[in-house]
């Protein structure tokens, strides 16, 4: 799998809540109506949860070491480890000298984004940029490949027609596109890749086994859209390229959103499985597909049950432990058990809504953790508005404690994974990572919006590296860098002669 990245396979599990459960009103709960929680029943479950989720330094160290080990195994041979270590075919990084007009297309969910950027070289950098978001009509998700790509090609064409102002294409040139396609793809060159399967609710016929770049190029030809794909990129790779454009010290990119993935700059001579494909460049970007990592993770009965009931049991275990799609669901499963056997919401009362998988989302647990009020009023509202739960203060405290336990484990393990990658790079070239400033470019809604998670991630990195070395490792949020990154990779791989 290649250009899939941070998109988990089971987004179709998401449950949409009826409007009546949107957070519109404060619960009208008077204290006498509040059910009291049976803290005696809750305590042992909470204690066991914390024990099973614990990530003390030795656990973090094991995870970092195992990540580095699995990376090597995956670089040695295809199928050598949980980590696919996919070669991205990106072996030139943005320099800042890129010049000209380039486009990017990001297709990975119910929306796609189109972007154009006018690059002005070292001095002028990004002269202008414009983007549009287009939602994909539901019926096209079940249409034929031609119908879907025709729609995309036509939207791209319309977007290109609005080009003007600061955007300028030299006479006689075709517009070139960097194509970020977040579905499982086996990449075959910088501008070709075979779709393995659609995910995320797409069931388009006639694309599997085909080159998605050819599909798009052919559709553009049919639509009379004078554009061509110059680079097919994974979203982590786009993020790395986008961040590197501004900062030469960027060596790793990580996405923590609905799903998770990471890529990094690898030495070509450190990739045994590359030997056959003589590379001209000394470096290449490797897409780790680290969501599939599983070695030595601290897991609970709740993780195991969630995995067993998922559409991909036994797969993407790291992703299921640390990414945004799953954190809320793990908390929900703990709450159900505590309600059932621990009397969390009084007796053995289990709120009906709480039984529905994926009903509690990561933004909900995040919102509850932001509550600093003495009575935990926001927690009360979230529980009531989402699931009609009436809670007393002690129950609300327990809920926050569970959210914190799950977010803490996720953030700390993500941090250990990052250290694993850095450690592997450092082992191969002493001083290149820890002996100077190194930047990890980070993107994704989970990292962006969940301050506690972010804090735990940083805390684990500092614990593992020690205060001195960790000063050299800068984790930087690179918001939406992947769009410009894809356009930059289109520039680097332009069919026209260039000197950047
Ligand atoms: P995607 O990963 O689907 O490409 P994003 O990078 O925007 O998209 O990440 C969206 C994910 O980020 C959501 O699925 C959710 O898990 C997480 N997320 C979004 N908002 C919040 C929030 N306020 N708190 C915690 N997590 C959030
Ligand atoms: Mg994304």
Coordinates of C-alpha atoms and ligand atoms in Angstrom, one line a residue:
X1 CA 0.0 0.0 0.0
X2 CA 1.4 3.3 -0.8
X3 CA -0.4 6.5 -1.2
X4 CA -2.8 5.7 1.6
X5 CA -1.2 7.2 4.7
X6 CA -3.2 8.6 7.4
X7 CA -6.6 7.4 6.2
X8 CA -7.9 4.5 8.3
X9 CA -9.8 1.8 6.7
X10 CA -12.9 1.9 8.8
X11 CA -14.2 5.4 8.6
X12 CA -17.5 4.0 7.4
X13 CA -18.1 3.1 11.1
X14 CA -18.7 6.7 11.9
X15 CA -22.2 7.3 13.2
X16 CA -24.0 10.5 12.4
X17 CA -26.0 11.8 15.3
X18 CA -29.4 13.1 14.7
X19 CA -29.8 16.8 15.0
X20 CA -31.7 16.5 18.2
X21 CA -28.5 15.4 19.9
X22 CA -26.4 18.3 18.7
X23 CA -25.1 20.3 21.6
X24 CA -27.8 23.0 21.6
X25 CA -28.9 23.3 25.1
X26 CA -27.5 22.9 28.6
X27 CA -29.0 20.0 30.4
X28 CA -31.8 20.9 32.7
X29 CA -30.6 18.6 35.4
X30 CA -31.4 19.4 39.0
X31 CA -29.3 17.9 41.7
X32 CA -32.0 15.7 43.1
X33 CA -32.4 14.0 39.7
X34 CA -28.8 13.2 39.4
X35 CA -27.9 9.5 39.7
X36 CA -25.0 8.9 42.0
X37 CA -22.1 6.8 40.8
X38 CA -21.0 3.8 42.8
X39 CA -17.4 4.7 43.2
X40 CA -16.6 1.4 44.8
X41 CA -17.5 -0.4 41.6
X42 CA -15.7 2.1 39.4
X43 CA -12.4 2.2 41.2
X44 CA -11.0 -1.3 40.4
X45 CA -11.9 -0.9 36.7
X46 CA -10.2 2.5 36.5
X47 CA -7.1 1.2 38.4
X48 CA -6.8 -1.7 36.0
X49 CA -7.3 0.6 33.0
X50 CA -4.5 2.9 34.1
X51 CA -2.2 -0.1 34.8
X52 CA -2.9 -1.6 31.3
X53 CA -2.4 1.8 29.6
X54 CA 0.7 2.8 31.5
X55 CA 3.7 4.0 29.4
X56 CA 6.6 4.4 31.8
X57 CA 10.0 5.0 30.3
X58 CA 10.9 1.3 29.8
X59 CA 7.7 0.8 27.7
X60 CA 8.4 3.9 25.7
X61 CA 12.0 2.8 25.1
X62 CA 10.9 -0.6 24.0
X63 CA 8.4 1.0 21.5
X64 CA 11.1 3.3 20.1
X65 CA 13.6 0.5 19.7
X66 CA 11.0 -1.8 18.2
X67 CA 10.0 0.9 15.7
X68 CA 13.6 1.3 14.6
X69 CA 14.0 -2.5 14.4
X70 CA 10.8 -2.9 12.3
X71 CA 11.9 -0.1 10.0
X72 CA 15.1 -1.9 9.2
X73 CA 13.3 -5.1 8.6
X74 CA 10.9 -3.4 6.2
X75 CA 13.7 -1.7 4.4
X76 CA 15.5 -5.0 3.9
X77 CA 12.8 -6.8 1.9
X78 CA 9.2 -6.2 0.9
X79 CA 7.0 -7.9 3.5
X80 CA 9.9 -8.1 6.0
X81 CA 8.0 -6.4 8.8
X82 CA 4.7 -4.8 9.9
X83 CA 6.0 -1.6 8.4
X84 CA 5.8 -1.6 4.7
X85 CA 8.5 1.1 4.3
X86 CA 7.2 2.1 0.9
X87 CA 9.5 3.9 -1.5
X88 CA 7.9 7.1 -2.5
X89 CA 9.9 7.7 -5.7
X90 CA 10.5 11.2 -4.3
X91 CA 14.2 11.7 -4.2
X92 CA 14.6 15.4 -4.6
X93 CA 13.5 17.7 -1.9
X94 CA 12.2 21.2 -2.4
X95 CA 15.1 23.7 -2.3
X96 CA 13.2 27.0 -2.4
X97 CA 14.4 27.7 -5.9
X98 CA 11.2 26.3 -7.5
X99 CA 9.7 28.8 -10.0
X100 CA 6.5 28.9 -12.0
X101 CA 2.8 28.0 -11.7
X102 CA 1.8 24.6 -10.4
X103 CA -1.4 22.9 -9.3
X104 CA -2.2 20.4 -6.6
X105 CA -5.2 18.0 -6.2
X106 CA -5.9 16.3 -2.9
X107 CA -8.4 13.4 -3.0
X108 CA -8.9 11.5 0.1
X109 CA -12.4 11.7 1.5
X110 CA -15.7 13.3 0.8
X111 CA -14.1 16.5 -0.3
X112 CA -11.3 17.1 -2.6
X113 CA -9.2 20.2 -2.7
X114 CA -7.6 21.9 -5.6
X115 CA -4.8 24.5 -5.2
X116 CA -2.6 26.6 -7.4
X117 CA 0.6 28.3 -6.4
X118 CA 2.9 30.7 -8.2
X119 CA 6.4 30.1 -7.0
X120 CA 9.0 32.8 -7.3
X121 CA 12.2 31.1 -6.4
X122 CA 14.5 31.9 -3.3
X123 CA 13.7 35.6 -3.2
X124 CA 10.0 35.7 -3.8
X125 CA 9.0 32.3 -2.6
X126 CA 5.2 31.9 -2.7
X127 CA 4.0 34.8 -4.8
X128 CA 0.3 33.7 -4.7
X129 CA -1.8 30.8 -3.8
X130 CA -5.5 30.0 -4.2
X131 CA -7.5 26.9 -3.3
X132 CA -11.0 25.6 -3.5
X133 CA -12.7 22.7 -1.8
X134 CA -15.3 20.7 -3.8
X135 CA -17.6 18.1 -2.2
X136 CA -18.1 14.9 -4.1
X137 CA -21.7 14.1 -4.8
X138 CA -22.7 10.9 -2.9
X139 CA -23.8 9.1 -6.0
X140 CA -20.3 9.5 -7.5
X141 CA -18.8 7.4 -4.7
X142 CA -20.7 4.5 -6.2
X143 CA -20.3 5.4 -9.8
X144 CA -17.9 4.2 -12.5
X145 CA -14.3 5.2 -12.5
X146 CA -14.9 7.3 -15.6
X147 CA -17.7 9.2 -14.0
X148 CA -15.8 10.0 -10.9
X149 CA -12.6 11.1 -12.7
X150 CA -14.6 13.0 -15.2
X151 CA -16.2 15.0 -12.4
X152 CA -12.8 15.7 -10.8
X153 CA -11.2 16.6 -14.2
X154 CA -14.1 19.0 -14.9
X155 CA -13.8 20.7 -11.5
X156 CA -10.1 21.0 -12.0
X157 CA -10.7 22.5 -15.5
X158 CA -13.2 25.1 -14.0
X159 CA -10.7 26.0 -11.3
X160 CA -8.0 26.4 -13.9
X161 CA -10.2 28.7 -15.9
X162 CA -10.4 31.2 -13.0
X163 CA -6.6 31.6 -13.1
X164 CA -5.6 35.2 -13.4
X165 CA -4.0 38.0 -11.5
X166 CA -0.6 36.9 -10.2
X167 CA -0.7 33.5 -11.8
X168 CA 1.2 33.1 -15.0
X169 CA 1.9 30.1 -17.3
X170 CA 4.5 30.4 -20.0
X171 CA 3.0 30.2 -23.5
X172 CA 2.5 26.7 -24.8
X173 CA 2.9 24.9 -21.5
X174 CA 0.5 22.3 -20.0
X175 CA -0.5 22.9 -16.4
X176 CA 1.2 20.4 -14.1
X177 CA -0.4 18.8 -11.0
X178 CA 0.9 17.2 -7.8
X179 CA -1.8 14.6 -7.0
X180 CA -2.3 13.5 -3.4
X181 CA -4.4 10.4 -3.5
X182 CA -5.2 9.0 0.0
X183 CA -6.3 5.5 -0.9
X184 CA -4.2 2.3 -0.9
X185 CA -2.0 2.5 -4.0
X186 CA 1.1 0.6 -5.1
X187 CA 3.3 3.3 -6.4
X188 CA 5.2 2.3 -9.6
X189 CA 7.0 5.6 -10.4
X190 CA 6.8 9.3 -9.3
X191 CA 3.8 9.7 -11.6
X192 CA 2.1 6.3 -11.6
X193 CA 0.5 4.0 -9.1
X194 CA -2.0 1.1 -9.1
X195 CA -5.1 1.4 -6.9
X196 CA -5.3 -1.6 -4.6
X197 CA -8.8 -0.9 -3.3
X198 CA -11.1 2.0 -2.5
X199 CA -11.8 2.6 1.2
X200 CA -13.7 5.2 3.3
X201 CA -17.0 4.4 1.8
X202 CA -16.0 4.7 -1.9
X203 CA -17.1 1.8 -4.1
X204 CA -16.2 3.1 -7.6
X205 CA -16.2 0.4 -10.2
X206 CA -13.4 -0.2 -12.7
X207 CA -10.5 1.5 -11.0
X208 CA -9.0 -1.3 -8.9
X209 CA -5.8 -2.6 -10.6
X210 CA -5.5 0.5 -12.7
X211 CA -3.1 3.4 -12.7
X212 CA -4.9 6.2 -11.0
X213 CA -2.7 8.8 -12.7
X214 CA -3.7 7.4 -16.1
X215 CA -7.4 7.5 -15.0
X216 CA -7.1 11.2 -14.2
X217 CA -5.0 12.1 -17.2
X218 CA -7.4 10.4 -19.5
X219 CA -10.4 12.1 -17.9
X220 CA -8.7 15.5 -18.3
X221 CA -8.2 14.7 -22.0
X222 CA -11.8 13.7 -22.4
X223 CA -12.9 16.9 -20.7
X224 CA -10.6 19.0 -22.7
X225 CA -8.8 20.1 -19.5
X226 CA -5.2 20.9 -20.5
X227 CA -3.5 19.6 -17.4
X228 CA -1.2 16.7 -16.5
X229 CA -0.1 14.9 -13.4
X230 CA 3.6 15.2 -12.7
X231 CA 3.8 13.7 -9.3
X232 CA 1.6 11.2 -7.3
X233 CA 2.2 11.7 -3.6
X234 CA 1.2 10.3 -0.3
X235 CA -0.1 13.0 2.1
X236 CA 2.7 12.5 4.6
X237 CA 5.2 12.9 1.8
X238 CA 3.4 16.1 0.7
X239 CA 3.6 17.4 4.3
X240 CA 7.4 16.7 4.4
X241 CA 8.0 18.4 1.1
X242 CA 5.8 21.4 2.1
X243 CA 7.6 21.9 5.4
X244 CA 11.1 21.3 3.9
X245 CA 10.5 24.2 1.5
X246 CA 10.6 26.6 4.4
X247 CA 13.1 24.8 6.6
X248 CA 16.1 22.7 5.5
X249 CA 16.2 20.9 8.9
X250 CA 12.9 19.0 8.3
X251 CA 13.7 15.3 8.2
X252 CA 10.4 13.6 9.3
X253 CA 6.7 14.3 8.7
X254 CA 3.9 12.8 10.8
X255 CA 0.2 12.9 10.4
X256 CA -2.1 12.5 13.4
X257 CA -5.6 13.0 12.2
X258 CA -8.4 10.5 11.7
X259 CA -5.6 8.0 11.0
X260 CA -1.8 8.3 11.3
X261 CA 1.3 7.8 9.3
X262 CA 4.9 9.0 9.1
X263 CA 7.6 9.4 6.4
X264 CA 11.2 10.5 6.6
X265 CA 14.3 11.2 4.5
X266 CA 16.3 8.1 4.1
X267 CA 19.8 7.4 2.7
X268 CA 19.5 5.4 -0.5
X269 CA 22.4 3.3 0.5
X270 CA 20.5 2.3 3.7
X271 CA 17.7 0.7 1.8
X272 CA 18.7 -2.9 0.8
X273 CA 15.5 -3.5 -1.1
X274 CA 16.3 -0.5 -3.3
X275 CA 19.5 -2.1 -4.7
X276 CA 17.8 -3.4 -7.8
X277 CA 16.5 0.1 -8.7
X278 CA 19.7 2.0 -9.1
X279 CA 18.9 5.4 -7.7
X280 CA 20.7 8.5 -8.9
X281 CA 20.0 10.4 -5.8
X282 CA 21.7 9.8 -2.4
X283 CA 18.4 10.2 -0.6
X284 CA 14.8 9.2 -0.9
X285 CA 11.6 9.7 1.1
X286 CA 10.3 6.5 2.7
X287 CA 6.7 6.2 3.7
X288 CA 6.7 4.0 6.8
X289 CA 2.9 3.2 6.9
X290 CA 3.6 3.1 10.7
X291 CA -0.1 2.7 11.5
X292 CA 0.5 -1.0 11.1
X293 CA 3.1 -1.1 13.8
X294 CA 2.2 -3.4 16.7
X295 CA 5.3 -4.5 18.6
X296 CA 5.0 -4.3 22.4
X297 CA 2.2 -1.8 22.7
X298 CA 0.4 -1.6 26.0
X299 CA -3.1 -2.8 25.1
X300 CA -6.3 -3.3 27.1
X301 CA -9.3 -5.5 26.9
X302 CA -11.1 -2.6 25.3
X303 CA -8.5 -2.3 22.5
X304 CA -8.8 -6.0 21.8
X305 CA -12.5 -6.0 21.6
X306 CA -12.6 -2.9 19.4
X307 CA -10.0 -4.5 17.1
X308 CA -11.9 -7.8 16.9
X309 CA -15.1 -6.0 15.9
X310 CA -13.4 -3.8 13.3
X311 CA -13.4 -4.5 9.6
X312 CA -9.6 -5.0 9.7
X313 CA -9.0 -7.1 12.8
X314 CA -5.3 -7.6 13.7
X315 CA -4.3 -4.7 11.4
X316 CA -3.3 -1.1 12.0
X317 CA -2.9 -1.7 15.8
X318 CA -0.7 1.4 16.3
X319 CA -3.3 3.5 14.4
X320 CA -6.0 2.0 16.6
X321 CA -4.1 3.0 19.8
X322 CA -3.0 6.6 18.9
X323 CA -5.2 8.1 16.1
X324 CA -8.2 10.3 16.2
X325 CA -10.7 7.8 14.8
X326 CA -10.3 5.5 17.8
X327 CA -9.6 7.4 21.0
X328 CA -13.2 8.4 21.5
X329 CA -14.3 4.8 20.8
X330 CA -11.9 3.3 23.3
X331 CA -13.2 5.7 26.0
X332 CA -16.8 4.8 25.0
X333 CA -16.0 1.1 25.6
X334 CA -14.6 1.8 29.0
X335 CA -17.7 3.8 29.9
X336 CA -20.0 1.0 28.9
X337 CA -18.2 -1.4 31.1
X338 CA -18.1 1.0 34.0
X339 CA -21.8 1.7 33.6
X340 CA -22.7 -2.0 33.4
X341 CA -20.6 -3.4 36.2
X342 CA -19.2 -0.5 38.0
X343 CA -22.4 1.6 38.5
X344 CA -20.9 4.7 36.9
X345 CA -24.2 6.2 36.1
X346 CA -26.1 4.6 39.0
X347 CA -27.1 0.9 39.4
X348 CA -26.4 -0.9 36.2
X349 CA -27.9 1.8 34.0
X350 CA -26.2 1.9 30.6
X351 CA -27.4 4.9 28.5
X352 CA -28.7 3.5 25.3
X353 CA -26.8 5.8 23.0
X354 CA -23.6 4.8 24.6
X355 CA -24.0 1.3 23.3
X356 CA -23.6 2.5 19.7
X357 CA -20.0 2.0 18.4
X358 CA -18.2 5.2 17.6
X359 CA -20.9 7.3 19.1
X360 CA -18.4 9.1 21.3
X361 CA -15.8 10.9 19.2
X362 CA -12.3 12.1 19.9
X363 CA -13.4 15.8 19.7
X364 CA -15.9 15.0 22.4
X365 CA -13.3 13.5 24.8
X366 CA -11.0 16.4 24.0
X367 CA -13.8 18.9 24.8
X368 CA -14.4 17.2 28.1
X369 CA -10.7 17.4 29.0
X370 CA -10.7 21.2 28.5
X371 CA -13.2 21.7 31.3
X372 CA -11.6 23.5 34.2
X373 CA -14.8 24.4 36.0
X374 CA -15.1 23.1 39.6
X375 CA -18.4 21.3 38.8
X376 CA -17.2 20.1 35.4
X377 CA -20.1 21.7 33.8
X378 CA -18.8 21.2 30.2
X379 CA -18.4 17.5 30.9
X380 CA -21.9 17.4 32.2
X381 CA -23.2 19.0 29.0
X382 CA -21.2 16.8 26.6
X383 CA -22.4 13.6 28.4
X384 CA -26.0 14.8 28.4
X385 CA -26.1 16.2 24.9
X386 CA -24.4 13.3 23.3
X387 CA -26.0 10.4 25.1
X388 CA -28.6 11.8 27.4
X389 CA -26.5 10.9 30.3
X390 CA -27.2 12.5 33.7
X391 CA -24.1 12.5 35.7
X392 CA -23.0 13.5 39.2
X393 CA -19.7 15.1 39.9
X394 CA -17.9 12.0 40.9
X395 CA -18.9 10.2 37.6
X396 CA -17.8 13.3 35.7
X397 CA -14.4 13.2 37.3
X398 CA -14.1 9.5 36.5
X399 CA -15.0 10.2 32.8
X400 CA -12.3 12.9 32.6
X401 CA -9.8 10.5 34.1
X402 CA -10.6 7.9 31.5
X403 CA -10.2 10.4 28.7
X404 CA -6.9 11.5 30.1
X405 CA -5.7 7.9 30.4
X406 CA -6.4 7.1 26.8
X407 CA -5.1 10.5 25.4
X408 CA -2.0 10.1 27.5
X409 CA -1.2 6.6 26.2
X410 CA -1.9 7.7 22.6
X411 CA 0.3 10.9 22.8
X412 CA 3.1 9.2 24.6
X413 CA 3.2 6.2 22.2
X414 CA 3.1 8.6 19.2
X415 CA 6.1 10.4 20.8
X416 CA 8.0 7.1 21.2
X417 CA 7.3 6.2 17.6
X418 CA 8.8 9.5 16.5
X419 CA 11.9 8.9 18.6
X420 CA 12.1 5.4 17.0
X421 CA 12.4 7.0 13.6
X422 CA 14.9 9.6 14.7
X423 CA 17.0 6.9 16.5
X424 CA 17.1 4.8 13.4
X425 CA 18.4 7.7 11.3
X426 CA 20.9 8.6 13.9
X427 CA 22.3 5.1 14.2
X428 CA 23.0 5.1 10.5
X429 CA 24.7 8.6 10.4
X430 CA 26.0 9.7 13.8
X431 CA 25.3 13.3 14.6
X432 CA 23.0 13.9 11.7
X433 CA 19.9 14.0 13.8
X434 CA 20.8 14.5 17.4
X435 CA 24.0 16.6 16.8
X436 CA 22.1 19.5 15.2
X437 CA 18.6 21.0 14.9
X438 CA 16.2 18.5 13.4
X439 CA 12.5 19.3 12.6
X440 CA 9.6 16.9 12.7
X441 CA 6.7 18.4 10.6
X442 CA 3.4 17.5 12.1
X443 CA -0.1 17.8 10.7
X444 CA -3.6 16.5 11.4
X445 CA -6.7 17.4 13.3
X446 CA -5.8 15.4 16.4
X447 CA -2.4 17.0 16.9
X448 CA -3.8 20.4 16.0
X449 CA -6.8 20.4 18.3
X450 CA -5.9 18.3 21.3
X451 CA -3.5 20.2 23.6
X452 CA -3.2 17.5 26.2
X453 CA -2.4 14.9 23.6
X454 CA 0.2 17.2 22.1
X455 CA 1.7 17.8 25.6
X456 CA 2.0 14.1 26.3
X457 CA 3.7 13.5 22.9
X458 CA 6.3 16.1 23.6
X459 CA 6.7 14.9 27.2
X460 CA 7.6 11.4 25.9
X461 CA 10.0 12.7 23.4
X462 CA 11.8 14.7 26.1
X463 CA 11.8 11.7 28.5
X464 CA 13.3 9.4 25.9
X465 CA 15.9 11.8 24.5
X466 CA 16.9 13.6 27.7
X467 CA 16.7 17.4 28.1
X468 CA 19.9 18.2 26.2
X469 CA 19.3 16.2 23.0
X470 CA 15.6 16.9 22.9
X471 CA 16.4 20.6 22.6
X472 CA 17.7 19.7 19.1
X473 CA 14.4 18.0 18.1
X474 CA 11.8 20.5 17.1
X475 CA 8.2 19.3 16.6
X476 CA 6.5 21.8 14.4
X477 CA 2.9 22.1 13.3
X478 CA 2.9 22.4 9.5
X479 CA -0.8 23.1 8.8
X480 CA -2.1 22.0 5.4
X481 CA 1.5 21.9 4.1
X482 CA 0.7 18.9 2.0
X483 CA -1.1 20.9 -0.7
X484 CA 1.9 23.2 -1.4
X485 CA 4.1 20.2 -0.9
X486 CA 2.4 18.3 -3.7
X487 CA 2.6 21.3 -6.0
X488 CA 6.4 21.6 -5.2
X489 CA 6.9 17.9 -6.1
X490 CA 5.0 18.6 -9.3
X491 CA 7.6 21.4 -9.9
X492 CA 10.5 19.2 -9.1
X493 CA 9.3 16.5 -11.4
X494 CA 8.1 18.9 -14.2
X495 CA 8.5 17.6 -17.7
X496 CA 9.8 21.0 -18.8
X497 CA 13.4 21.9 -18.4
X498 CA 14.2 23.6 -15.1
X499 CA 17.1 24.4 -12.9
X500 CA 15.7 24.1 -9.4
Ligands
LIG1 P1 -8.1 13.5 8.1 O1 -7.2 12.8 9.0 O2 -9.4 12.9 8.0 O3 -7.5 13.8 6.8 P2 -7.8 15.9 9.8 O4 -6.3 15.9 9.7 O5 -8.5 17.2 9.7 O6 -8.5 15.0 8.7 O7 -8.1 15.2 11.2 C1 -9.5 15.0 11.5 C2 -9.5 14.2 12.8 O8 -8.9 14.9 13.8 C3 -10.8 13.8 13.3 O9 -11.3 12.6 12.7 C4 -10.7 13.7 14.8 O10 -10.3 12.4 15.1 C5 -9.5 14.7 15.1 N1 -10.0 15.9 15.6 C6 -10.7 16.9 15.0 N2 -11.0 17.9 15.8 C7 -10.6 17.5 17.0 C8 -10.7 18.1 18.3 N3 -11.3 19.2 18.6 N4 -10.1 17.4 19.3 C9 -9.5 16.2 19.1 N5 -9.4 15.6 17.9 C10 -10.0 16.3 16.9
LIG2 MG1 -5.7 14.5 5.9

